[in-house]
Amino acid sequence: MTSYQYLDQDTRDQLMELMDGEPEEIIDLIETLEETNPVYWEDLETSISASSCSGVRNAAHALKSAYAQVGAFALSDLLRQIEALGREGNLEPVSGLFTIANEELVRVNDAFQSWKEHLSMLVT
């Protein structure tokens, strides 16, 4: 299992400050991402299969931003690259990047679970 420390420390600290030090708020944010991002992930996969440049661009953009806000910068960067390729109309390299992004997603999801467990211990 990937530790929550896999996610950027500065971003985690900023989120804690933004949420007024309330661990429950960050847990809610993570759970919202866990509920909504699979829809975009499926849209991305479908768009890649359909060779839809606009679909690839739009889904990757939404995911890129969501993962960046929680400090999953390696995944966000892969999605940024996929988004740019969709914008350029060059989907040939996207399949390989998507495979790498899926591997990174496993690490990020593990980090989310670890972070939620850590935050749960802080709830008073």
Short mmCIF file of N, CA, C and O in Angstrom, two decimals:
data_model
loop_
_atom_site.label_atom_id
_atom_site.label_comp_id
_atom_site.label_asym_id
_atom_site.label_seq_id
_atom_site.Cartn_x
_atom_site.Cartn_y
_atom_site.Cartn_z
N MET A 1 0.85 -1.19 0.00
CA MET A 1 0.00 0.00 0.00
C MET A 1 0.89 1.24 0.00
O MET A 1 1.87 1.32 0.73
N THR A 2 0.51 2.18 -0.82
CA THR A 2 1.25 3.44 -0.90
C THR A 2 0.81 4.36 0.24
O THR A 2 -0.38 4.57 0.45
N SER A 3 1.76 4.92 0.95
CA SER A 3 1.47 5.82 2.05
C SER A 3 0.90 7.14 1.53
O SER A 3 1.20 7.57 0.42
N TYR A 4 0.11 7.80 2.38
CA TYR A 4 -0.43 9.11 2.02
C TYR A 4 0.69 10.12 1.77
O TYR A 4 0.49 11.11 1.09
N GLN A 5 1.88 9.83 2.28
CA GLN A 5 3.01 10.73 2.08
C GLN A 5 3.46 10.74 0.62
O GLN A 5 4.27 11.57 0.23
N TYR A 6 2.90 9.85 -0.19
CA TYR A 6 3.15 9.84 -1.63
C TYR A 6 2.60 11.12 -2.27
O TYR A 6 3.11 11.60 -3.27
N LEU A 7 1.55 11.67 -1.65
CA LEU A 7 0.95 12.92 -2.12
C LEU A 7 1.77 14.09 -1.59
O LEU A 7 2.31 14.04 -0.49
N ASP A 8 1.85 15.15 -2.37
CA ASP A 8 2.69 16.29 -2.05
C ASP A 8 2.39 16.88 -0.67
O ASP A 8 1.23 17.21 -0.37
N GLN A 9 3.42 16.99 0.15
CA GLN A 9 3.29 17.50 1.52
C GLN A 9 2.76 18.92 1.57
O GLN A 9 1.87 19.22 2.36
N ASP A 10 3.30 19.82 0.75
CA ASP A 10 2.83 21.21 0.76
C ASP A 10 1.35 21.30 0.43
O ASP A 10 0.61 22.07 1.05
N THR A 11 0.92 20.51 -0.52
CA THR A 11 -0.49 20.51 -0.90
C THR A 11 -1.35 19.98 0.24
O THR A 11 -2.41 20.55 0.54
N ARG A 12 -0.91 18.91 0.88
CA ARG A 12 -1.66 18.38 2.02
C ARG A 12 -1.75 19.42 3.13
O ARG A 12 -2.82 19.60 3.72
N ASP A 13 -0.65 20.12 3.38
CA ASP A 13 -0.66 21.16 4.41
C ASP A 13 -1.61 22.30 4.04
O ASP A 13 -2.35 22.81 4.89
N GLN A 14 -1.59 22.69 2.76
CA GLN A 14 -2.47 23.77 2.31
C GLN A 14 -3.94 23.36 2.43
O GLN A 14 -4.79 24.18 2.81
N LEU A 15 -4.24 22.12 2.10
CA LEU A 15 -5.62 21.65 2.24
C LEU A 15 -6.06 21.66 3.69
O LEU A 15 -7.18 22.04 4.00
N MET A 16 -5.16 21.24 4.58
CA MET A 16 -5.50 21.24 6.00
C MET A 16 -5.78 22.66 6.47
O MET A 16 -6.74 22.89 7.21
N GLU A 17 -4.98 23.60 6.01
CA GLU A 17 -5.20 25.01 6.37
C GLU A 17 -6.50 25.53 5.76
O GLU A 17 -7.28 26.19 6.43
N LEU A 18 -6.73 25.21 4.50
CA LEU A 18 -7.94 25.66 3.81
C LEU A 18 -9.19 25.10 4.48
O LEU A 18 -10.21 25.78 4.56
N MET A 19 -9.10 23.89 5.00
CA MET A 19 -10.25 23.25 5.64
C MET A 19 -10.27 23.53 7.15
O MET A 19 -10.92 22.82 7.91
N ASP A 20 -9.57 24.58 7.56
CA ASP A 20 -9.53 25.00 8.96
C ASP A 20 -9.12 23.88 9.91
O ASP A 20 -9.61 23.78 11.03
N GLY A 21 -8.22 23.02 9.43
CA GLY A 21 -7.71 21.95 10.27
C GLY A 21 -8.71 20.86 10.57
O GLY A 21 -8.51 20.09 11.51
N GLU A 22 -9.78 20.79 9.80
CA GLU A 22 -10.84 19.79 10.02
C GLU A 22 -10.58 18.55 9.16
O GLU A 22 -10.86 18.56 7.96
N PRO A 23 -10.09 17.49 9.74
CA PRO A 23 -9.80 16.27 8.97
C PRO A 23 -11.03 15.73 8.24
O PRO A 23 -10.91 15.19 7.14
N GLU A 24 -12.23 15.88 8.84
CA GLU A 24 -13.45 15.38 8.22
C GLU A 24 -13.68 16.02 6.85
O GLU A 24 -14.18 15.36 5.93
N GLU A 25 -13.32 17.30 6.73
CA GLU A 25 -13.51 18.01 5.46
C GLU A 25 -12.61 17.43 4.37
O GLU A 25 -13.03 17.32 3.22
N ILE A 26 -11.41 17.09 4.73
CA ILE A 26 -10.48 16.51 3.75
C ILE A 26 -10.92 15.10 3.39
O ILE A 26 -10.88 14.70 2.22
N ILE A 27 -11.39 14.35 4.38
CA ILE A 27 -11.92 13.01 4.10
C ILE A 27 -13.09 13.13 3.12
O ILE A 27 -13.18 12.36 2.15
N ASP A 28 -13.97 14.10 3.34
CA ASP A 28 -15.10 14.32 2.41
C ASP A 28 -14.61 14.65 1.01
O ASP A 28 -15.17 14.17 0.02
N LEU A 29 -13.57 15.48 0.91
CA LEU A 29 -13.01 15.84 -0.39
C LEU A 29 -12.47 14.60 -1.11
O LEU A 29 -12.76 14.37 -2.28
N ILE A 30 -11.71 13.79 -0.38
CA ILE A 30 -11.15 12.57 -0.97
C ILE A 30 -12.27 11.64 -1.44
O ILE A 30 -12.24 11.10 -2.54
N GLU A 31 -13.28 11.48 -0.60
CA GLU A 31 -14.39 10.59 -0.95
C GLU A 31 -15.17 11.12 -2.15
O GLU A 31 -15.64 10.34 -2.99
N THR A 32 -15.29 12.42 -2.27
CA THR A 32 -15.94 13.01 -3.43
C THR A 32 -15.14 12.71 -4.69
O THR A 32 -15.71 12.33 -5.72
N LEU A 33 -13.82 12.84 -4.60
CA LEU A 33 -12.97 12.50 -5.74
C LEU A 33 -13.11 11.02 -6.10
O LEU A 33 -13.17 10.66 -7.28
N GLU A 34 -13.15 10.18 -5.08
CA GLU A 34 -13.28 8.74 -5.32
C GLU A 34 -14.61 8.38 -5.97
O GLU A 34 -14.70 7.40 -6.70
N GLU A 35 -15.64 9.19 -5.72
CA GLU A 35 -16.95 8.94 -6.31
C GLU A 35 -17.07 9.51 -7.72
O GLU A 35 -17.69 8.88 -8.59
N THR A 36 -16.51 10.69 -7.95
CA THR A 36 -16.71 11.36 -9.24
C THR A 36 -15.65 11.04 -10.28
O THR A 36 -15.97 10.96 -11.47
N ASN A 37 -14.42 10.86 -9.88
CA ASN A 37 -13.36 10.65 -10.85
C ASN A 37 -13.51 9.40 -11.70
O ASN A 37 -13.13 9.42 -12.88
N PRO A 38 -14.06 8.30 -11.19
CA PRO A 38 -14.22 7.13 -12.06
C PRO A 38 -15.09 7.41 -13.30
O PRO A 38 -14.87 6.82 -14.35
N VAL A 39 -16.03 8.32 -13.18
CA VAL A 39 -16.86 8.68 -14.33
C VAL A 39 -16.00 9.34 -15.40
O VAL A 39 -16.08 8.99 -16.58
N TYR A 40 -15.16 10.28 -14.98
CA TYR A 40 -14.26 10.93 -15.93
C TYR A 40 -13.23 9.95 -16.49
O TYR A 40 -12.85 10.02 -17.65
N TRP A 41 -12.78 9.04 -15.63
CA TRP A 41 -11.81 8.04 -16.06
C TRP A 41 -12.41 7.16 -17.15
O TRP A 41 -11.77 6.86 -18.15
N GLU A 42 -13.66 6.77 -16.94
CA GLU A 42 -14.37 5.96 -17.94
C GLU A 42 -14.57 6.77 -19.23
O GLU A 42 -14.42 6.23 -20.33
N ASP A 43 -14.93 8.05 -19.09
CA ASP A 43 -15.06 8.93 -20.26
C ASP A 43 -13.75 9.01 -21.03
O ASP A 43 -13.75 8.98 -22.27
N LEU A 44 -12.65 9.10 -20.31
CA LEU A 44 -11.35 9.17 -20.95
C LEU A 44 -11.06 7.89 -21.72
O LEU A 44 -10.66 7.92 -22.89
N GLU A 45 -11.29 6.76 -21.07
CA GLU A 45 -11.04 5.46 -21.72
C GLU A 45 -11.92 5.30 -22.97
O GLU A 45 -11.45 4.88 -24.03
N THR A 46 -13.19 5.67 -22.85
CA THR A 46 -14.11 5.58 -23.98
C THR A 46 -13.68 6.51 -25.11
O THR A 46 -13.71 6.13 -26.29
N SER A 47 -13.26 7.72 -24.77
CA SER A 47 -12.82 8.69 -25.77
C SER A 47 -11.56 8.22 -26.48
O SER A 47 -11.40 8.44 -27.69
N ILE A 48 -10.65 7.59 -25.74
CA ILE A 48 -9.44 7.05 -26.36
C ILE A 48 -9.83 5.96 -27.36
O ILE A 48 -9.36 5.95 -28.50
N SER A 49 -10.71 5.06 -26.94
CA SER A 49 -11.16 3.97 -27.82
C SER A 49 -11.86 4.50 -29.07
O SER A 49 -11.73 3.92 -30.14
N ALA A 50 -12.60 5.59 -28.90
CA ALA A 50 -13.36 6.17 -30.02
C ALA A 50 -12.53 7.17 -30.83
O ALA A 50 -13.04 7.76 -31.78
N SER A 51 -11.28 7.38 -30.43
CA SER A 51 -10.40 8.37 -31.08
C SER A 51 -11.03 9.76 -31.10
O SER A 51 -10.93 10.49 -32.09
N SER A 52 -11.67 10.11 -30.00
CA SER A 52 -12.31 11.42 -29.86
C SER A 52 -11.34 12.39 -29.19
O SER A 52 -11.16 12.35 -27.96
N CYS A 53 -10.75 13.26 -29.99
CA CYS A 53 -9.78 14.22 -29.44
C CYS A 53 -10.42 15.12 -28.40
O CYS A 53 -9.84 15.36 -27.33
N SER A 54 -11.62 15.63 -28.69
CA SER A 54 -12.27 16.53 -27.73
C SER A 54 -12.64 15.79 -26.45
O SER A 54 -12.51 16.33 -25.35
N GLY A 55 -13.10 14.54 -26.57
CA GLY A 55 -13.43 13.76 -25.39
C GLY A 55 -12.21 13.48 -24.53
O GLY A 55 -12.25 13.58 -23.31
N VAL A 56 -11.10 13.13 -25.18
CA VAL A 56 -9.84 12.91 -24.47
C VAL A 56 -9.42 14.19 -23.76
O VAL A 56 -9.08 14.17 -22.57
N ARG A 57 -9.44 15.28 -24.48
CA ARG A 57 -9.03 16.57 -23.91
C ARG A 57 -9.88 16.93 -22.69
O ARG A 57 -9.36 17.30 -21.63
N ASN A 58 -11.20 16.84 -22.83
CA ASN A 58 -12.10 17.25 -21.75
C ASN A 58 -11.99 16.37 -20.51
O ASN A 58 -11.92 16.88 -19.39
N ALA A 59 -11.97 15.07 -20.70
CA ALA A 59 -11.88 14.16 -19.55
C ALA A 59 -10.53 14.30 -18.86
O ALA A 59 -10.45 14.35 -17.62
N ALA A 60 -9.46 14.37 -19.65
CA ALA A 60 -8.12 14.50 -19.06
C ALA A 60 -7.99 15.82 -18.30
O ALA A 60 -7.38 15.88 -17.24
N HIS A 61 -8.60 16.87 -18.84
CA HIS A 61 -8.54 18.18 -18.17
C HIS A 61 -9.21 18.12 -16.79
O HIS A 61 -8.64 18.59 -15.80
N ALA A 62 -10.39 17.54 -16.74
CA ALA A 62 -11.10 17.44 -15.46
C ALA A 62 -10.31 16.62 -14.45
O ALA A 62 -10.19 17.02 -13.28
N LEU A 63 -9.78 15.51 -14.88
CA LEU A 63 -9.02 14.65 -13.98
C LEU A 63 -7.71 15.30 -13.55
O LEU A 63 -7.33 15.22 -12.38
N LYS A 64 -7.05 15.95 -14.48
CA LYS A 64 -5.77 16.61 -14.19
C LYS A 64 -5.94 17.59 -13.03
O LYS A 64 -5.16 17.60 -12.07
N SER A 65 -6.96 18.40 -13.12
CA SER A 65 -7.20 19.42 -12.09
C SER A 65 -7.56 18.79 -10.75
O SER A 65 -7.08 19.23 -9.70
N ALA A 66 -8.40 17.77 -10.79
CA ALA A 66 -8.83 17.11 -9.55
C ALA A 66 -7.65 16.50 -8.80
O ALA A 66 -7.52 16.66 -7.58
N TYR A 67 -6.78 15.82 -9.54
CA TYR A 67 -5.65 15.17 -8.87
C TYR A 67 -4.59 16.18 -8.43
O TYR A 67 -3.92 15.96 -7.41
N ALA A 68 -4.45 17.26 -9.15
CA ALA A 68 -3.50 18.29 -8.74
C ALA A 68 -3.91 18.92 -7.42
O ALA A 68 -3.07 19.22 -6.57
N GLN A 69 -5.21 19.10 -7.20
CA GLN A 69 -5.67 19.77 -5.99
C GLN A 69 -5.39 18.98 -4.71
O GLN A 69 -5.42 19.54 -3.62
N VAL A 70 -5.11 17.69 -4.85
CA VAL A 70 -4.79 16.87 -3.68
C VAL A 70 -3.32 16.43 -3.66
O VAL A 70 -2.94 15.59 -2.85
N GLY A 71 -2.52 16.99 -4.55
CA GLY A 71 -1.09 16.73 -4.51
C GLY A 71 -0.64 15.48 -5.23
O GLY A 71 0.48 15.01 -5.01
N ALA A 72 -1.48 14.93 -6.11
CA ALA A 72 -1.09 13.76 -6.90
C ALA A 72 -0.48 14.26 -8.21
O ALA A 72 -1.06 14.10 -9.29
N PHE A 73 0.68 14.88 -8.09
CA PHE A 73 1.26 15.60 -9.23
C PHE A 73 1.77 14.70 -10.34
O PHE A 73 1.72 15.07 -11.51
N ALA A 74 2.25 13.51 -10.02
CA ALA A 74 2.71 12.61 -11.08
C ALA A 74 1.54 12.22 -11.98
O ALA A 74 1.65 12.24 -13.21
N LEU A 75 0.40 11.88 -11.38
CA LEU A 75 -0.78 11.53 -12.15
C LEU A 75 -1.32 12.75 -12.89
O LEU A 75 -1.69 12.66 -14.06
N SER A 76 -1.36 13.87 -12.22
CA SER A 76 -1.83 15.11 -12.85
C SER A 76 -0.98 15.45 -14.08
O SER A 76 -1.51 15.87 -15.12
N ASP A 77 0.32 15.25 -13.99
CA ASP A 77 1.20 15.55 -15.11
C ASP A 77 0.94 14.61 -16.29
O ASP A 77 0.93 15.05 -17.45
N LEU A 78 0.73 13.34 -16.02
CA LEU A 78 0.40 12.40 -17.09
C LEU A 78 -0.90 12.82 -17.78
O LEU A 78 -1.00 12.80 -19.01
N LEU A 79 -1.87 13.23 -16.99
CA LEU A 79 -3.14 13.67 -17.55
C LEU A 79 -2.99 14.98 -18.32
O LEU A 79 -3.66 15.19 -19.33
N ARG A 80 -2.09 15.84 -17.88
CA ARG A 80 -1.81 17.08 -18.61
C ARG A 80 -1.25 16.75 -19.99
O ARG A 80 -1.63 17.36 -20.99
N GLN A 81 -0.36 15.77 -20.04
CA GLN A 81 0.21 15.35 -21.33
C GLN A 81 -0.88 14.77 -22.24
O GLN A 81 -0.91 15.07 -23.44
N ILE A 82 -1.76 13.96 -21.67
CA ILE A 82 -2.86 13.38 -22.45
C ILE A 82 -3.78 14.49 -22.95
O ILE A 82 -4.20 14.48 -24.11
N GLU A 83 -4.09 15.44 -22.07
CA GLU A 83 -4.94 16.57 -22.47
C GLU A 83 -4.32 17.33 -23.64
O GLU A 83 -5.01 17.66 -24.62
N ALA A 84 -3.03 17.61 -23.55
CA ALA A 84 -2.34 18.36 -24.61
C ALA A 84 -2.38 17.60 -25.93
O ALA A 84 -2.59 18.20 -27.00
N LEU A 85 -2.19 16.29 -25.87
CA LEU A 85 -2.25 15.48 -27.10
C LEU A 85 -3.65 15.50 -27.70
O LEU A 85 -3.80 15.56 -28.92
N GLY A 86 -4.66 15.47 -26.85
CA GLY A 86 -6.04 15.58 -27.34
C GLY A 86 -6.28 16.92 -28.00
O GLY A 86 -6.93 17.02 -29.05
N ARG A 87 -5.74 17.97 -27.40
CA ARG A 87 -5.89 19.32 -27.96
C ARG A 87 -5.20 19.42 -29.32
O ARG A 87 -5.70 20.06 -30.23
N GLU A 88 -4.03 18.77 -29.43
CA GLU A 88 -3.26 18.80 -30.67
C GLU A 88 -3.82 17.86 -31.73
O GLU A 88 -3.41 17.92 -32.89
N GLY A 89 -4.72 16.96 -31.33
CA GLY A 89 -5.26 15.99 -32.28
C GLY A 89 -4.32 14.84 -32.55
O GLY A 89 -4.42 14.17 -33.57
N ASN A 90 -3.40 14.59 -31.64
CA ASN A 90 -2.41 13.54 -31.79
C ASN A 90 -2.65 12.47 -30.73
O ASN A 90 -2.04 12.49 -29.66
N LEU A 91 -3.52 11.51 -31.04
CA LEU A 91 -3.89 10.50 -30.05
C LEU A 91 -3.00 9.26 -30.07
O LEU A 91 -3.14 8.38 -29.21
N GLU A 92 -2.08 9.18 -31.01
CA GLU A 92 -1.25 7.98 -31.13
C GLU A 92 -0.52 7.64 -29.83
O GLU A 92 -0.55 6.48 -29.39
N PRO A 93 0.14 8.60 -29.15
CA PRO A 93 0.86 8.24 -27.91
C PRO A 93 -0.03 8.13 -26.67
O PRO A 93 0.43 7.74 -25.61
N VAL A 94 -1.30 8.47 -26.80
CA VAL A 94 -2.18 8.53 -25.63
C VAL A 94 -2.38 7.17 -24.98
O VAL A 94 -2.40 7.06 -23.76
N SER A 95 -2.50 6.13 -25.76
CA SER A 95 -2.74 4.80 -25.20
C SER A 95 -1.64 4.39 -24.23
O SER A 95 -1.91 3.89 -23.14
N GLY A 96 -0.40 4.61 -24.62
CA GLY A 96 0.72 4.28 -23.73
C GLY A 96 0.72 5.12 -22.47
O GLY A 96 0.96 4.61 -21.36
N LEU A 97 0.43 6.41 -22.61
CA LEU A 97 0.35 7.29 -21.43
C LEU A 97 -0.80 6.89 -20.52
O LEU A 97 -0.70 6.96 -19.30
N PHE A 98 -1.90 6.47 -21.13
CA PHE A 98 -3.06 6.05 -20.35
C PHE A 98 -2.73 4.80 -19.53
O PHE A 98 -3.14 4.69 -18.37
N THR A 99 -1.96 3.89 -20.09
CA THR A 99 -1.54 2.70 -19.36
C THR A 99 -0.69 3.10 -18.14
O THR A 99 -0.91 2.59 -17.03
N ILE A 100 0.23 4.01 -18.35
CA ILE A 100 1.07 4.49 -17.24
C ILE A 100 0.22 5.22 -16.21
O ILE A 100 0.41 5.05 -15.00
N ALA A 101 -0.74 6.01 -16.69
CA ALA A 101 -1.63 6.74 -15.77
C ALA A 101 -2.45 5.77 -14.93
O ALA A 101 -2.67 6.02 -13.73
N ASN A 102 -2.89 4.67 -15.51
CA ASN A 102 -3.64 3.67 -14.74
C ASN A 102 -2.78 3.06 -13.65
O ASN A 102 -3.27 2.80 -12.54
N GLU A 103 -1.51 2.84 -13.93
CA GLU A 103 -0.59 2.32 -12.91
C GLU A 103 -0.40 3.34 -11.80
O GLU A 103 -0.37 2.99 -10.61
N GLU A 104 -0.30 4.59 -12.18
CA GLU A 104 -0.15 5.67 -11.20
C GLU A 104 -1.43 5.82 -10.38
O GLU A 104 -1.37 6.10 -9.18
N LEU A 105 -2.56 5.64 -11.02
CA LEU A 105 -3.85 5.75 -10.32
C LEU A 105 -3.93 4.76 -9.17
O LEU A 105 -4.47 5.09 -8.11
N VAL A 106 -3.40 3.57 -9.34
CA VAL A 106 -3.40 2.57 -8.26
C VAL A 106 -2.64 3.11 -7.06
O VAL A 106 -3.11 3.02 -5.91
N ARG A 107 -1.49 3.71 -7.30
CA ARG A 107 -0.69 4.28 -6.20
C ARG A 107 -1.44 5.44 -5.53
O ARG A 107 -1.45 5.55 -4.30
N VAL A 108 -2.07 6.27 -6.33
CA VAL A 108 -2.81 7.41 -5.78
C VAL A 108 -4.00 6.93 -4.96
O VAL A 108 -4.24 7.43 -3.85
N ASN A 109 -4.74 5.96 -5.47
CA ASN A 109 -5.88 5.45 -4.71
C ASN A 109 -5.43 4.80 -3.39
O ASN A 109 -6.10 4.96 -2.37
N ASP A 110 -4.29 4.11 -3.41
CA ASP A 110 -3.73 3.57 -2.16
C ASP A 110 -3.37 4.71 -1.21
O ASP A 110 -3.61 4.62 0.00
N ALA A 111 -2.78 5.76 -1.75
CA ALA A 111 -2.41 6.92 -0.92
C ALA A 111 -3.66 7.57 -0.33
O ALA A 111 -3.65 8.00 0.83
N PHE A 112 -4.74 7.64 -1.11
CA PHE A 112 -5.99 8.18 -0.59
C PHE A 112 -6.48 7.37 0.61
O PHE A 112 -6.89 7.93 1.63
N GLN A 113 -6.44 6.05 0.50
CA GLN A 113 -6.89 5.20 1.60
C GLN A 113 -6.03 5.43 2.84
O GLN A 113 -6.54 5.55 3.96
N SER A 114 -4.74 5.49 2.64
CA SER A 114 -3.81 5.73 3.75
C SER A 114 -4.07 7.09 4.39
O SER A 114 -4.07 7.21 5.62
N TRP A 115 -4.31 8.09 3.56
CA TRP A 115 -4.54 9.45 4.07
C TRP A 115 -5.85 9.50 4.86
O TRP A 115 -5.92 10.10 5.93
N LYS A 116 -6.89 8.85 4.34
CA LYS A 116 -8.17 8.83 5.07
C LYS A 116 -8.00 8.15 6.43
O LYS A 116 -8.54 8.62 7.42
N GLU A 117 -7.24 7.04 6.47
CA GLU A 117 -7.01 6.36 7.74
C GLU A 117 -6.26 7.27 8.71
O GLU A 117 -6.60 7.35 9.88
N HIS A 118 -5.25 7.97 8.19
CA HIS A 118 -4.48 8.89 9.03
C HIS A 118 -5.38 10.00 9.54
O HIS A 118 -5.35 10.34 10.73
N LEU A 119 -6.18 10.59 8.66
CA LEU A 119 -7.05 11.70 9.06
C LEU A 119 -8.11 11.23 10.06
O LEU A 119 -8.47 11.98 10.96
N SER A 120 -8.59 10.03 9.89
CA SER A 120 -9.61 9.49 10.82
C SER A 120 -9.07 9.43 12.24
O SER A 120 -9.83 9.61 13.20
N MET A 121 -7.78 9.16 12.38
CA MET A 121 -7.18 9.12 13.72
C MET A 121 -7.09 10.51 14.34
O MET A 121 -6.98 10.64 15.56
N LEU A 122 -7.17 11.57 13.52
CA LEU A 122 -7.09 12.94 14.02
C LEU A 122 -8.42 13.51 14.45
O LEU A 122 -8.49 14.54 15.09
N VAL A 123 -9.51 12.83 14.05
CA VAL A 123 -10.86 13.29 14.38
C VAL A 123 -11.07 13.12 15.86
O VAL A 123 -10.86 12.04 16.42
N THR A 124 -11.50 14.20 16.50
CA THR A 124 -11.73 14.14 17.94
C THR A 124 -13.19 14.15 18.30
O THR A 124 -14.04 14.45 17.59
#
